[in-house]
Amino acid sequence: MLGKKVVVTGVPGVGKTTVINGAMERLATEGVAYKAVNFGTFMFEVAKKENLASDRDEMRKLEKDVQKRLQQAAATGIAAMSGEANIIIDTHSTVKTPTGFLAGLPEWVLRELMPDIVVLVETDPDQILMRRLGDASRARDMEGYRAIAEHQEFNRAVSAAYAMYTGCTIKIVRNENFLLEQGIDDLVSVLR
Ligand code: AP5
């Protein structure tokens, strides 16, 4: 039997990886096994090998066709390893590039992954900005409230197209300050 494929998305710094890690820990105690893979890491492995980027935050600044090629390579790699396991794919509904929003799950990626559920992790834009400022390990874009709000709105619109193409469901998970456990509960409820 094929495993469940759950794609978890959200604007940079919203806390996707934090919520995924919490949900995986919780599910492990219940005996529910999931494998979590990071789409950006798959892309970055290829980008590094080809000397295209020296850190993961540089990738969204690469020429569009280069990003699309890395994206295709990641989708193929992830599809090849998913098989019967339940899998969480940590990625982006859209990526903000210098020439506009790039779909994170265009048709050629969806065809490979065919997710059962697409999760959008969201919170208030001012919280996201503070998280970006507080995470020195990354070079995330510094944007204002309105730009982050627009990116979250655009992600919802694009995710509707993903649902139309694949028949997946769309789940919105809030990851608010001081309420991480609530976000984890919500994600666990769709992963179970
Ligand atoms: P990616 O690999 O996805 O970057 P990432 O570091 O995994 O994710 P983000 O930067 O989005 O952060 P996050 O939301 O996981 O937040 P975190 O949990 O770390 O992407 C790298 C690159 O790969 C992209 O830029 C793009 O170029 C490329 N890429 C990926 N997918 C692609 C696709 N499909 N197509 C094309 N390109 C693609 O948390 C952030 C901070 O917030 C932390 O300090 C954390 O402690 C804090 N925090 C989290 N939750 C809370 C809370 N509830 N309260 C307070 N603080 C919190």
Short mmCIF file of C-alpha atoms in Angstrom, two decimals, residues 82-169:
data_model
loop_
_atom_site.label_atom_id
_atom_site.label_comp_id
_atom_site.label_asym_id
_atom_site.label_seq_id
_atom_site.Cartn_x
_atom_site.Cartn_y
_atom_site.Cartn_z
CA SER A 82 8.83 7.74 -1.07
CA GLY A 83 7.32 4.34 -2.03
CA GLU A 84 5.29 2.76 0.77
CA ALA A 85 6.48 5.04 3.58
CA ASN A 86 4.43 7.92 4.94
CA ILE A 87 6.33 11.02 3.93
CA ILE A 88 6.30 14.72 4.87
CA ILE A 89 7.79 17.06 2.27
CA ASP A 90 8.95 20.36 3.78
CA THR A 91 8.81 22.95 1.00
CA HIS A 92 7.22 26.15 -0.32
CA SER A 93 3.93 26.79 -2.07
CA THR A 94 5.64 29.65 -3.89
CA VAL A 95 9.18 31.01 -3.77
CA LYS A 96 9.77 34.75 -3.93
CA THR A 97 12.40 35.33 -6.63
CA PRO A 98 13.75 38.63 -8.00
CA THR A 99 11.46 38.24 -11.03
CA GLY A 100 8.29 37.34 -9.11
CA PHE A 101 6.67 34.34 -7.41
CA LEU A 102 7.82 30.94 -8.67
CA ALA A 103 5.40 28.06 -8.09
CA GLY A 104 6.95 25.57 -5.67
CA LEU A 105 4.76 22.75 -6.98
CA PRO A 106 4.31 23.29 -10.73
CA GLU A 107 2.70 20.55 -12.80
CA TRP A 108 5.92 18.58 -13.31
CA VAL A 109 6.54 18.50 -9.55
CA LEU A 110 2.94 17.60 -8.68
CA ARG A 111 2.98 14.76 -11.22
CA GLU A 112 5.97 13.23 -9.39
CA LEU A 113 4.72 13.81 -5.85
CA MET A 114 0.90 13.56 -6.10
CA PRO A 115 0.35 14.69 -2.50
CA ASP A 116 -2.66 13.58 -0.43
CA ILE A 117 -2.62 16.78 1.60
CA VAL A 118 -1.02 20.20 1.21
CA VAL A 119 -0.58 21.99 4.53
CA LEU A 120 -0.13 25.75 4.72
CA VAL A 121 1.56 26.84 7.94
CA GLU A 122 0.63 30.45 8.64
CA THR A 123 0.76 33.08 11.33
CA ASP A 124 0.56 36.86 11.64
CA PRO A 125 3.10 38.65 9.41
CA ASP A 126 4.65 40.63 12.30
CA GLN A 127 5.44 37.35 14.10
CA ILE A 128 7.09 36.01 10.95
CA LEU A 129 9.21 39.13 10.57
CA MET A 130 10.39 38.84 14.19
CA ARG A 131 11.27 35.17 13.65
CA ARG A 132 13.29 36.03 10.54
CA LEU A 133 15.13 38.73 12.48
CA GLY A 134 15.78 36.36 15.37
CA ASP A 135 17.21 33.48 13.28
CA ALA A 136 20.84 34.39 12.63
CA SER A 137 21.56 31.01 11.00
CA ARG A 138 19.80 32.07 7.79
CA ALA A 139 19.76 34.91 5.26
CA ARG A 140 15.98 35.22 4.92
CA ASP A 141 14.45 38.18 3.06
CA MET A 142 13.68 41.19 5.23
CA GLU A 143 10.22 42.38 4.26
CA GLY A 144 7.46 44.46 5.77
CA TYR A 145 4.09 43.35 7.12
CA ARG A 146 2.28 43.94 3.82
CA ALA A 147 4.73 41.97 1.67
CA ILE A 148 4.58 38.96 4.02
CA ALA A 149 0.77 39.16 4.14
CA GLU A 150 0.62 39.24 0.33
CA HIS A 151 2.94 36.25 0.08
CA GLN A 152 0.70 34.25 2.43
CA GLU A 153 -2.41 35.24 0.42
CA PHE A 154 -0.72 34.28 -2.84
CA ASN A 155 0.26 30.91 -1.35
CA ARG A 156 -3.40 30.18 -0.58
CA ALA A 157 -4.44 31.05 -4.12
CA VAL A 158 -1.75 28.89 -5.69
CA SER A 159 -2.54 25.99 -3.34
CA ALA A 160 -6.12 26.00 -4.63
CA ALA A 161 -4.68 25.22 -8.06
CA TYR A 162 -2.66 22.34 -6.55
CA ALA A 163 -5.91 20.93 -5.11
CA MET A 164 -7.63 21.23 -8.49
CA TYR A 165 -4.83 19.37 -10.23
CA THR A 166 -4.30 16.53 -7.75
CA GLY A 167 -7.51 16.22 -5.71
CA CYS A 168 -5.46 16.76 -2.54
CA THR A 169 -6.97 18.52 0.46
#
